[in-house]
Tab-separated table of C-alpha atoms in Angstrom:
chain	number	residue	atom	x	y	z
A	1	LEU	CA	0.021	0.006	0.022
A	2	PRO	CA	1.185	3.599	-0.590
A	3	GLU	CA	2.582	5.432	2.422
A	4	ASP	CA	-0.291	7.919	2.578
A	5	VAL	CA	-2.805	5.066	2.736
A	6	LEU	CA	-0.823	3.367	5.456
A	7	VAL	CA	-0.707	6.658	7.420
A	8	GLU	CA	-4.487	6.901	7.254
A	9	LEU	CA	-5.025	3.275	8.240
A	10	PHE	CA	-2.527	3.432	11.149
A	11	SER	CA	-4.230	6.558	12.475
A	12	LEU	CA	-7.290	4.381	13.150
A	13	VAL	CA	-5.363	1.727	15.135
A	14	PRO	CA	-5.159	2.002	18.959
A	15	ALA	CA	-1.785	3.549	19.894
A	16	ARG	CA	-0.561	0.703	22.055
A	17	GLU	CA	-1.286	-1.783	19.239
A	18	LEU	CA	0.813	0.380	16.931
A	19	ILE	CA	3.769	0.432	19.295
A	20	CYS	CA	3.609	-3.101	20.659
A	21	ASN	CA	2.506	-5.053	17.601
A	22	CYS	CA	2.309	-3.193	14.297
A	23	ARG	CA	5.865	-1.804	14.481
A	24	LEU	CA	7.204	-5.321	14.668
A	25	VAL	CA	5.614	-6.544	11.365
A	26	CYS	CA	8.252	-5.162	8.978
A	27	VAL	CA	10.700	-2.350	8.353
A	28	LEU	CA	8.200	-0.428	6.206
A	29	TRP	CA	5.469	-0.533	8.893
A	30	ARG	CA	7.977	0.492	11.565
A	31	ASP	CA	9.182	3.487	9.545
A	32	VAL	CA	5.693	4.652	8.706
A	33	ILE	CA	4.507	4.329	12.312
A	34	ASN	CA	7.549	6.417	13.365
A	35	LEU	CA	6.386	9.236	11.115
A	36	ALA	CA	5.113	12.398	12.836
A	37	THR	CA	2.236	12.514	10.343
A	38	VAL	CA	0.702	9.326	11.787
A	39	TRP	CA	0.587	10.745	15.311
A	40	LYS	CA	-0.524	14.201	14.196
A	41	ARG	CA	-3.366	12.532	12.281
A	42	LYS	CA	-4.342	10.566	15.424
A	43	CYS	CA	-4.343	13.813	17.458
A	44	GLN	CA	-6.647	15.423	14.821
A	45	ARG	CA	-9.002	12.376	14.775
A	46	GLU	CA	-9.329	12.332	18.579
A	47	GLY	CA	-9.660	16.107	18.994
A	48	PHE	CA	-6.654	16.610	21.209
A	49	ASN	CA	-6.049	20.290	21.982
A	50	HIS	CA	-7.095	22.038	18.784
A	51	GLU	CA	-6.057	25.359	20.311
A	52	LYS	CA	-2.437	24.199	20.172
A	53	TRP	CA	-2.233	23.436	16.415
A	54	ASP	CA	-0.233	26.591	15.895
A	55	LYS	CA	2.175	25.612	18.633
A	56	THR	CA	5.394	23.860	17.574
A	57	ILE	CA	5.117	20.240	18.674
A	58	GLN	CA	8.567	18.620	18.903
A	59	ASP	CA	7.329	15.058	19.129
A	60	TRP	CA	3.741	14.282	17.972
A	61	LYS	CA	3.910	10.778	19.346
A	62	ILE	CA	4.720	12.018	22.844
A	63	PHE	CA	2.139	14.759	22.474
A	64	TYR	CA	-0.486	12.178	21.556
A	65	PHE	CA	0.271	9.909	24.521
A	66	LEU	CA	0.264	12.844	26.964
A	67	CYS	CA	-3.110	13.967	25.658
A	68	SER	CA	-4.546	10.445	25.819
A	69	LEU	CA	-3.277	9.931	29.373
A	70	LYS	CA	-4.357	13.360	30.647
A	71	LYS	CA	-6.762	13.077	33.604
A	72	ASN	CA	-6.985	14.134	37.222
A	73	LEU	CA	-4.470	11.882	38.986
A	74	LEU	CA	-6.168	12.540	42.350
A	75	LYS	CA	-8.988	10.117	43.067
A	76	ASN	CA	-12.217	11.189	44.778
A	77	PRO	CA	-11.353	14.907	44.748
A	78	CYS	CA	-14.866	16.143	45.425
A	79	ALA	CA	-15.829	13.858	48.346
A	80	GLU	CA	-18.376	11.866	46.274
A	81	GLU	CA	-16.937	8.661	47.754
A	82	SER	CA	-16.551	9.917	51.321
A	83	PHE	CA	-12.902	9.564	52.248
A	84	GLN	CA	-11.961	6.711	49.950
A	85	PHE	CA	-8.376	6.931	48.576
A	86	TRP	CA	-7.395	9.647	51.142
A	87	ASN	CA	-5.031	9.160	54.023
A	88	LEU	CA	-6.315	11.202	57.015
A	89	LYS	CA	-3.373	12.148	59.162
A	90	PRO	CA	-3.430	14.083	61.401
A	91	ASN	CA	-7.155	13.924	62.032
A	92	GLU	CA	-7.669	15.890	65.198
A	93	GLY	CA	-10.466	17.758	66.975
A	94	ASP	CA	-13.792	16.468	65.772
A	95	LYS	CA	-11.966	15.116	62.683
A	96	TRP	CA	-12.653	15.447	58.993
A	97	LYS	CA	-16.203	15.493	57.717
A	98	VAL	CA	-17.944	15.534	54.302
A	99	GLU	CA	-20.756	18.057	53.777
A	100	ASP	CA	-23.071	19.074	50.966
A	101	LEU	CA	-22.605	22.374	49.190
A	102	PRO	CA	-23.133	25.203	49.978
A	103	GLY	CA	-23.078	24.217	53.639
A	104	HIS	CA	-23.962	26.370	56.664
A	105	HIS	CA	-22.819	29.965	56.178
A	106	GLY	CA	-21.144	28.969	52.877
A	107	ARG	CA	-21.314	29.745	49.179
A	108	ASP	CA	-22.078	27.635	46.125
A	109	PHE	CA	-19.095	26.303	44.238
A	110	PRO	CA	-18.366	27.940	40.833
A	111	SER	CA	-19.075	24.691	39.046
A	112	PRO	CA	-22.484	23.069	39.590
A	113	GLN	CA	-20.922	19.605	38.971
A	114	VAL	CA	-19.183	19.898	42.372
A	115	ARG	CA	-21.742	18.982	45.036
A	116	LYS	CA	-19.678	18.137	48.175
A	117	TYR	CA	-16.653	19.221	50.089
A	118	PHE	CA	-14.385	18.071	52.868
A	119	VAL	CA	-14.316	20.222	56.030
A	120	THR	CA	-11.810	20.406	58.931
A	121	SER	CA	-12.376	20.809	62.653
A	122	TYR	CA	-10.772	22.755	65.512
A	123	GLY	CA	-7.753	20.393	65.599
A	124	LYS	CA	-5.347	20.095	62.694
A	125	CYS	CA	-6.801	17.980	59.877
A	126	LEU	CA	-4.636	17.057	56.894
A	127	LYS	CA	-5.262	14.445	54.191
A	128	SER	CA	-3.015	13.157	51.502
A	129	GLN	CA	-2.711	10.936	48.405
A	130	LEU	CA	0.436	9.348	47.025
A	131	ILE	CA	0.408	9.020	43.191
A	132	ASN	CA	2.529	6.316	41.511
A	133	LEU	CA	3.226	7.755	38.055
A	134	LYS	CA	4.135	4.436	36.440
A	135	GLU	CA	0.827	2.883	37.551
A	136	GLU	CA	-0.917	5.856	35.866
A	137	GLY	CA	0.851	5.153	32.536
A	138	TYR	CA	3.730	7.607	32.682
A	139	TRP	CA	6.884	5.646	31.867
A	140	ASP	CA	10.321	6.514	33.269
A	141	GLN	CA	11.832	7.753	30.022
A	142	LEU	CA	8.964	10.198	29.503
A	143	MET	CA	9.406	11.698	32.997
A	144	ASP	CA	13.178	11.861	32.691
A	145	GLU	CA	13.629	13.138	29.160
A	146	ILE	CA	10.459	15.007	28.244
A	147	ARG	CA	9.605	16.122	31.787
A	148	PRO	CA	6.116	17.383	30.994
A	149	ASP	CA	4.609	20.143	33.096
A	150	ILE	CA	2.823	18.973	36.242
A	151	MET	CA	-0.129	21.240	37.146
A	152	VAL	CA	-1.645	21.355	40.602
A	153	LYS	CA	-4.928	23.032	41.508
A	154	ASP	CA	-6.915	23.182	44.733
A	155	TRP	CA	-10.029	25.021	45.972
A	156	TYR	CA	-10.637	26.151	49.567
A	157	ALA	CA	-13.129	28.313	51.475
A	158	ALA	CA	-14.111	29.407	54.972
A	159	ARG	CA	-17.435	29.690	56.666
A	160	PHE	CA	-18.797	33.228	56.963
A	161	ASP	CA	-19.020	33.028	60.760
A	162	CYS	CA	-15.635	31.482	61.602
A	163	GLY	CA	-12.011	32.067	60.565
A	164	CYS	CA	-9.783	29.274	59.376
A	165	CYS	CA	-6.306	28.313	58.296
A	166	TYR	CA	-5.642	26.460	55.004
A	167	GLU	CA	-2.383	24.771	53.996
A	168	LEU	CA	-1.096	22.815	50.993
A	169	SER	CA	2.035	20.918	50.059
A	170	VAL	CA	2.850	18.958	46.857
A	171	GLN	CA	6.092	16.987	46.589
A	172	LEU	CA	7.686	15.356	43.553
A	173	LEU	CA	9.384	12.205	44.802
A	174	SER	CA	11.934	9.757	43.431
A	175	ALA	CA	11.481	5.985	43.234
A	176	ASP	CA	12.764	5.709	46.817
A	177	TYR	CA	10.606	8.672	48.014
A	178	ILE	CA	13.337	11.305	48.163
A	179	VAL	CA	11.892	14.818	47.739
A	180	LEU	CA	13.166	16.300	44.460
A	181	HIS	CA	10.875	19.342	44.275
A	182	GLU	CA	8.255	20.826	46.593
A	183	PHE	CA	5.502	23.427	46.384
A	184	ARG	CA	4.561	24.560	49.868
A	185	PRO	CA	3.072	28.049	49.985
A	186	GLU	CA	2.644	29.910	53.262
A	187	PRO	CA	-0.574	28.838	55.109
A	188	VAL	CA	-3.528	31.060	54.307
A	189	VAL	CA	-5.457	32.522	57.233
A	190	ILE	CA	-8.993	33.680	56.458
A	191	GLU	CA	-10.450	35.996	59.080
A	192	GLN	CA	-13.863	35.583	60.725
A	193	TRP	CA	-16.746	37.301	58.854
A	194	SER	CA	-15.151	36.732	55.477
A	195	ASP	CA	-17.060	36.603	52.180
A	196	ALA	CA	-16.989	32.752	52.318
A	197	GLU	CA	-16.113	32.662	48.607
A	198	TRP	CA	-14.321	29.681	47.115
A	199	ARG	CA	-10.688	30.470	46.224
A	200	GLU	CA	-8.428	28.616	43.807
A	201	ILE	CA	-4.720	28.047	44.252
A	202	SER	CA	-2.627	26.674	41.393
A	203	TYR	CA	1.034	25.880	40.582
A	204	THR	CA	2.891	24.269	37.703
A	205	PHE	CA	6.128	22.375	38.044
A	206	HIS	CA	8.464	23.147	35.132
A	207	ASN	CA	11.872	21.739	34.214
A	208	TYR	CA	12.070	19.545	37.330
A	209	LYS	CA	14.886	17.040	37.971
A	210	ALA	CA	14.926	13.679	36.284
A	211	GLY	CA	13.853	10.775	38.467
A	212	VAL	CA	10.301	11.814	39.441
A	213	ARG	CA	8.310	8.708	40.087
A	214	HIS	CA	5.684	9.682	42.674
A	215	ILE	CA	3.663	12.803	43.625
A	216	LEU	CA	2.570	13.393	47.243
A	217	PHE	CA	-0.380	15.764	47.621
A	218	LYS	CA	-1.392	16.971	51.097
A	219	HIS	CA	-3.787	19.695	52.213
A	220	GLY	CA	-6.139	20.691	54.991
A	221	GLY	CA	-6.153	22.999	58.026
A	222	GLN	CA	-8.374	23.903	60.985
A	223	ASP	CA	-10.555	26.694	62.343
A	224	THR	CA	-9.119	29.667	64.191
A	225	GLN	CA	-11.816	30.005	66.875
A	226	PHE	CA	-11.323	26.509	68.375
A	227	TRP	CA	-15.031	25.750	68.218
A	228	ALA	CA	-16.293	22.162	68.556
A	229	GLY	CA	-17.670	20.861	65.353
A	230	TRP	CA	-16.699	21.558	61.730
A	231	TYR	CA	-15.900	25.281	61.402
A	232	GLY	CA	-12.509	24.917	59.697
A	233	CYS	CA	-11.427	25.316	56.114
A	234	ARG	CA	-13.390	23.577	53.374
A	235	VAL	CA	-11.606	21.921	50.415
A	236	THR	CA	-12.814	20.263	47.218
A	237	ASN	CA	-12.133	19.787	43.492
A	238	SER	CA	-8.379	19.243	43.901
A	239	SER	CA	-6.501	18.148	40.802
A	240	ILE	CA	-3.058	17.096	39.533
A	241	THR	CA	-2.655	16.813	35.769
A	242	ILE	CA	0.337	16.199	33.549
A	243	GLU	CA	0.131	18.620	30.649
A	244	PRO	CA	0.900	17.887	26.929
């Protein structure tokens, strides 16, 4: 078959089949599958990031895989499954709780798809997730040579009638859990009688060291009035994504 026909046919084949099976058939198939046009065509077919067509893409195959893998690496970010997947430590005062939006003396979340949030108490409440990048499909060579941007987002709010403290830390870890990079902003203190609006915090890791294999996400806080119950900071809709 002519090369342009093979390109069109291969653009219809699942990517892992192309890499693991089709490339092994013969030299011609291997060379065609290695062409940027195959992977650009697959990106076009699957609608990956049309706004970036004018951007210079150095490797269309890597770009395709990053687009196809892109998802929120944090599980249960909006409390729909109670505390599943989260490690609650420390969990002090009256401990973590899940509440429905908008909650007492609270505000609706900007997105109607978010219906619940986690709320802290008068003692320090932190929760964390450890992400294994290889289990999520990101192979070692990709993380060491391409080092795609890692974007972190989190949302937090206070009750109108009580002040609170919010804190966040995100660590990029090696295979043996050595900290290679860390984002740890100063804790945010929201005074009593605030507007109770939801606030977003975001950060992107660029040009980090080779060897990143895990991501540790941790956030939480407590109230500032030391009231029994759940008057501390509220968090929901957290996300970690690896960008094409």
